[in-house]
PDB file of C-alpha atoms in Angstrom:
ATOM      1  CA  UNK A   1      11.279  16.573   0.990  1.00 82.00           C
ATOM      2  CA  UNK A   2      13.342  14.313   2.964  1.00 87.00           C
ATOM      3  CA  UNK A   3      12.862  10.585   4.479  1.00 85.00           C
ATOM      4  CA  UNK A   4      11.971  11.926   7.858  1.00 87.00           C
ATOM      5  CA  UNK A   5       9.702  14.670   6.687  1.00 91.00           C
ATOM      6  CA  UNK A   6       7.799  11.679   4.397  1.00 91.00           C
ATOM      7  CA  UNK A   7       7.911   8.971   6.868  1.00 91.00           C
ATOM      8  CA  UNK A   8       5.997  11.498   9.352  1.00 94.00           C
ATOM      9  CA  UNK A   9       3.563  11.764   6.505  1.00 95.00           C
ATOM     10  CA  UNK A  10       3.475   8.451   6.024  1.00 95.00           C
ATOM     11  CA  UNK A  11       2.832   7.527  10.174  1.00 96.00           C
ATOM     12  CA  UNK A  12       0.044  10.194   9.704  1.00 97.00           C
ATOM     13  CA  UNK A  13      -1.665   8.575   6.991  1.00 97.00           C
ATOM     14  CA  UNK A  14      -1.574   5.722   8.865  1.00 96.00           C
ATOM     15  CA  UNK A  15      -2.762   7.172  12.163  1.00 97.00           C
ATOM     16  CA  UNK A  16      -5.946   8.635  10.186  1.00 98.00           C
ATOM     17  CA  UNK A  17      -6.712   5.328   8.314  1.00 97.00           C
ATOM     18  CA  UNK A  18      -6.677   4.055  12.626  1.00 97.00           C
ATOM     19  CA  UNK A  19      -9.252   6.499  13.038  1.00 98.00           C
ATOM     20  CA  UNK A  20     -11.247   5.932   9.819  1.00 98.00           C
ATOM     21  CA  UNK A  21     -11.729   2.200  10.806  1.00 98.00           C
ATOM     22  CA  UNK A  22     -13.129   2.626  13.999  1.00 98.00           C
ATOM     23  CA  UNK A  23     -15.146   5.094  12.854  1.00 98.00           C
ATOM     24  CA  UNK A  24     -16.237   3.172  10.540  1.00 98.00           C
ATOM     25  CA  UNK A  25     -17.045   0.018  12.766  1.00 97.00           C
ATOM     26  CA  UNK A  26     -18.770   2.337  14.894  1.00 98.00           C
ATOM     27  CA  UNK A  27     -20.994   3.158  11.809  1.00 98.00           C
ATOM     28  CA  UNK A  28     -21.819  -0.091  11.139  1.00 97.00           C
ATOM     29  CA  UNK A  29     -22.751  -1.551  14.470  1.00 97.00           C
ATOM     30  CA  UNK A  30     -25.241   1.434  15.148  1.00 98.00           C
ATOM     31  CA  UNK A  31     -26.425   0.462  11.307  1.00 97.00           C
ATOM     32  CA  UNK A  32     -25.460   3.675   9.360  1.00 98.00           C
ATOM     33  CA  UNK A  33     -24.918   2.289   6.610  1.00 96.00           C
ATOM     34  CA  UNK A  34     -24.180   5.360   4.390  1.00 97.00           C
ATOM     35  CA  UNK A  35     -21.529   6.523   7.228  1.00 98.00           C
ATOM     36  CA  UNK A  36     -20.008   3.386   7.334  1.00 98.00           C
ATOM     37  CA  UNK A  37     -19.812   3.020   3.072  1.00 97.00           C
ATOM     38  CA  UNK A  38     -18.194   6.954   3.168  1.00 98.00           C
ATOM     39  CA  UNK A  39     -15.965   6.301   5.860  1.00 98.00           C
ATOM     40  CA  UNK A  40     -14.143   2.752   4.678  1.00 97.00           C
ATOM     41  CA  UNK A  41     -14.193   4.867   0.751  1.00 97.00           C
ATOM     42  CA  UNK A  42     -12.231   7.243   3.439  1.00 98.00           C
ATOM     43  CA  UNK A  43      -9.643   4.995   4.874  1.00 98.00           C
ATOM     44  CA  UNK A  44      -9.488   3.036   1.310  1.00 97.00           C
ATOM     45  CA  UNK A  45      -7.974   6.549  -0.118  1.00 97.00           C
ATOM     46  CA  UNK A  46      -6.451   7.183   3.020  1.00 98.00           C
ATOM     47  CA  UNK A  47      -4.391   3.838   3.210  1.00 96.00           C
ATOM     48  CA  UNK A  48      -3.777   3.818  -0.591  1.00 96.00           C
ATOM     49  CA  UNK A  49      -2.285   7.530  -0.352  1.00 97.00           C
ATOM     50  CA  UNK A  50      -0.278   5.665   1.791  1.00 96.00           C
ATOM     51  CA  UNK A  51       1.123   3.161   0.038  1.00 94.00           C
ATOM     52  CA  UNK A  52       1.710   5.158  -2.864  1.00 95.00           C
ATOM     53  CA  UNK A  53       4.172   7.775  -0.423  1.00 94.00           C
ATOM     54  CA  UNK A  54       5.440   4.131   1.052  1.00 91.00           C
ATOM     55  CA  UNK A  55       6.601   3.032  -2.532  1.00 91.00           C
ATOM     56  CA  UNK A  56       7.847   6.400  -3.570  1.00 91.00           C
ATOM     57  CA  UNK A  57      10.155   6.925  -0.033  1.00 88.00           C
ATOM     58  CA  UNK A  58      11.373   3.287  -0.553  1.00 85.00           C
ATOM     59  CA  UNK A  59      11.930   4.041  -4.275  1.00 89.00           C
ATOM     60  CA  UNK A  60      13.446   7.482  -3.651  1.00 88.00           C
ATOM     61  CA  UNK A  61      15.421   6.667  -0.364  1.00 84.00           C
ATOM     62  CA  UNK A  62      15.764   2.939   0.193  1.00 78.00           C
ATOM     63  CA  UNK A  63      15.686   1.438   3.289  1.00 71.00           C
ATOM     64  CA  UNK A  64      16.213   2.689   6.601  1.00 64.00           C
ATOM     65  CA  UNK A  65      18.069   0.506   9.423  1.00 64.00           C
ATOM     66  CA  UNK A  66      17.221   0.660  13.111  1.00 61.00           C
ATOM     67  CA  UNK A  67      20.899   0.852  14.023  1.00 67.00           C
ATOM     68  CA  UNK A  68      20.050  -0.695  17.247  1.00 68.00           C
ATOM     69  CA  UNK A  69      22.008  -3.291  18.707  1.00 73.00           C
ATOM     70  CA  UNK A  70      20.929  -7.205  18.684  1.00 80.00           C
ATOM     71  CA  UNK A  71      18.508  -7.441  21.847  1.00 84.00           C
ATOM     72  CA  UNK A  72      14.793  -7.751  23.389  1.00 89.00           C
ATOM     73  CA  UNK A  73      14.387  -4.592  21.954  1.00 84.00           C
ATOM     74  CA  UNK A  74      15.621  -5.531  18.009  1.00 84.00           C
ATOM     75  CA  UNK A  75      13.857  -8.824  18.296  1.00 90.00           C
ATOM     76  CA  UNK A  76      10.241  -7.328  18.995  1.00 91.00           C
ATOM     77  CA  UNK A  77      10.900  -4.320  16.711  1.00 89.00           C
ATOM     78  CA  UNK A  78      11.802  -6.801  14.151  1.00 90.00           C
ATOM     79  CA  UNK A  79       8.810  -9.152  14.944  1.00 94.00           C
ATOM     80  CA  UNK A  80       6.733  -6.558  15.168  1.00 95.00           C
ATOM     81  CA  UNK A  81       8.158  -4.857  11.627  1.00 92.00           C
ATOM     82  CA  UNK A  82       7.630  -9.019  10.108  1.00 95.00           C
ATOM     83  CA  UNK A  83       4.026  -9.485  11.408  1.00 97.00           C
ATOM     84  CA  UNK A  84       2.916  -5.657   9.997  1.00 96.00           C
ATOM     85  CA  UNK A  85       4.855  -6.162   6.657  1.00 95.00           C
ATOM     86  CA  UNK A  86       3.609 -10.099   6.187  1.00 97.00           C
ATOM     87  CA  UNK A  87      -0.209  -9.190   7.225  1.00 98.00           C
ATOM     88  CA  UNK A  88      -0.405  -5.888   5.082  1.00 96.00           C
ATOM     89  CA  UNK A  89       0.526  -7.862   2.078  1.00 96.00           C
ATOM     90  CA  UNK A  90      -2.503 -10.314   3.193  1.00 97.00           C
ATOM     91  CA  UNK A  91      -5.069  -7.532   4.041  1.00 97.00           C
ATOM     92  CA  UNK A  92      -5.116  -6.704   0.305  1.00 95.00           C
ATOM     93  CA  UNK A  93      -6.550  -9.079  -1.578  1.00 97.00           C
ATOM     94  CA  UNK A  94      -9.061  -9.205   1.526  1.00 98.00           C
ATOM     95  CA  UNK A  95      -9.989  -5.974   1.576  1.00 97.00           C
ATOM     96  CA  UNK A  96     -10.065  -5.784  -2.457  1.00 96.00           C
ATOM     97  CA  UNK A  97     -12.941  -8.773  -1.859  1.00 98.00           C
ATOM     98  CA  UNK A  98     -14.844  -6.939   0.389  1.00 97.00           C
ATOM     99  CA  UNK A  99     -15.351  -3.850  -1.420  1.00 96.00           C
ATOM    100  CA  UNK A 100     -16.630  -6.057  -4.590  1.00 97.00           C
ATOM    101  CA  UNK A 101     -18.736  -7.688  -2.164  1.00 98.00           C
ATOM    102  CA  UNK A 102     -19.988  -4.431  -1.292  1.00 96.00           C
ATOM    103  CA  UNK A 103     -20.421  -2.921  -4.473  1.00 95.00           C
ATOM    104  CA  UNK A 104     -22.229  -5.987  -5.481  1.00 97.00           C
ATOM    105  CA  UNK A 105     -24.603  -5.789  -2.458  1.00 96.00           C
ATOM    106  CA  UNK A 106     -23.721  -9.122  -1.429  1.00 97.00           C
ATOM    107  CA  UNK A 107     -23.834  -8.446   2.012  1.00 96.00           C
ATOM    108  CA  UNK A 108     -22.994 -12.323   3.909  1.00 96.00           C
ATOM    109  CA  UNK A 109     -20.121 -12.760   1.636  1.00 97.00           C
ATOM    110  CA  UNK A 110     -19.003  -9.165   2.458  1.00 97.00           C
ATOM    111  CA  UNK A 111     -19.626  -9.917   6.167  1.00 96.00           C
ATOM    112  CA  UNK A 112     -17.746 -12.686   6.221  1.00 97.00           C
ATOM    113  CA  UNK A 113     -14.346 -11.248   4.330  1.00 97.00           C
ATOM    114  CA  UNK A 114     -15.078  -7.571   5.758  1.00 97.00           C
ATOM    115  CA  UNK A 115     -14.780  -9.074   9.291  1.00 96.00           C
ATOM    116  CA  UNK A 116     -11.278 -10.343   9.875  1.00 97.00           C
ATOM    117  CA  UNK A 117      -9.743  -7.696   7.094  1.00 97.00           C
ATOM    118  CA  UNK A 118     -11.204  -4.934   9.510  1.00 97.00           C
ATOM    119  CA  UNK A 119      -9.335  -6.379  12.369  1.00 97.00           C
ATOM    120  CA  UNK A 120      -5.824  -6.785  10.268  1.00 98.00           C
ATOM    121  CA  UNK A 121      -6.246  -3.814   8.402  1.00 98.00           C
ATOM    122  CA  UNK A 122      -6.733  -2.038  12.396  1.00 98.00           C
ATOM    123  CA  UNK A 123      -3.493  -3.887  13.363  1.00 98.00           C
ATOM    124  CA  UNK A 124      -1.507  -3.034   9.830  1.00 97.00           C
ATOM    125  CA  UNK A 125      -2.348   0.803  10.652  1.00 97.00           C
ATOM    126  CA  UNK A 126      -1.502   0.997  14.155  1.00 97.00           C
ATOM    127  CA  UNK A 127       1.758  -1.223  14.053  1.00 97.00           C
ATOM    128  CA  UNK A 128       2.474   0.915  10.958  1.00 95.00           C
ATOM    129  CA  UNK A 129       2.679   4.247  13.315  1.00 96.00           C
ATOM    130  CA  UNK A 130       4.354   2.307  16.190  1.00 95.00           C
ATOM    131  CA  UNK A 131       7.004   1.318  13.497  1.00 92.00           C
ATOM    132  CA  UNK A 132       7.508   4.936  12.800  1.00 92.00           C
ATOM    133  CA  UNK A 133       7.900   5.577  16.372  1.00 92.00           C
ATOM    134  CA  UNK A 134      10.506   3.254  16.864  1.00 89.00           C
ATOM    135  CA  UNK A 135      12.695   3.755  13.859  1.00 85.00           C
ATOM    136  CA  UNK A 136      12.797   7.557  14.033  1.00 86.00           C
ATOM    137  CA  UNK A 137      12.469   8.453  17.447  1.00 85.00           C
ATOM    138  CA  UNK A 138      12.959   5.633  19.777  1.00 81.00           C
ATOM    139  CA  UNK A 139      16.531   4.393  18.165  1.00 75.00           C
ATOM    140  CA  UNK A 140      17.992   7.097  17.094  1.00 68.00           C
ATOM    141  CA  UNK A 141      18.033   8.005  20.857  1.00 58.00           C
ATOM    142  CA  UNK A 142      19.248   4.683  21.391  1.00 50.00           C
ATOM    143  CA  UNK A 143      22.486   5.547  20.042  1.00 41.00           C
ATOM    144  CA  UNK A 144      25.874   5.661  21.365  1.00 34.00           C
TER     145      UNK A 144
END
């Protein structure tokens, strides 16, 4: 297996955990409950599939650079790359809160924690794929 073939992998777990969240919101504003609980257990496994293939590439590999010159383009891949690495490191503990909440049927305190992790989590997943996008097919084509 190489980088590329596990960072694809890695931009598809991402892309599904997307998909799992929305479904999942979608769930629980038309209250289906039982959809909702199956669907974050989904995107739980989903995301920590992920982060499990993250650590092993990292491990296995090391780091990748964008090789692309200092510009607009570095400075919001970079920014972009900060804000995604910063938040997914804060989404955890969050998200680990909510699903005690859950399992302990408190549902306000889950409410109130589920809320904002759903929105980072969303933005941790998508900037995750758009991160992918950039470093292996926008700037390598970027190149001189």
């Amino acid at each position: 297996m190489t980088k590329e073939s596990l960072a694809a992998i890695n931009a598809t777990l991402n892309a599904t955990s997307t998909v799992l969240l929305l479904l999942a919101f979608v769930f629980i504003k038309r209250k289906q409950v039982k959809a909702h609980a199956w669907t974050m257990i989904a995107a739980l496994t989903t995301s920590a599939t992920f982060l499990v293939f993250y650590i092993t590439s990292y491990v296995v590999f090391g780091e990748r650079s964008s090789g692309v010159q200092s510009g607009p383009v570095k400075t919001f891949y970079l920014l972009l790359l900060l804000s995604h690495v910063v938040l997914a490191v804060v989404m955890l503990p969050m998200i680990i809160m909510a699903l005690v909440r859950a399992y302990n049927r408190q549902w306000a305190r889950h409410h109130k924690i589920a809320s904002p992790a759903f929105f980072i989590w969303f933005y941790v997943s998508v900037t995750g794929v758009v991160v992918y996008w950039m470093l292996y097919h926008l700037f390598p084509s970027m190149k001189a």
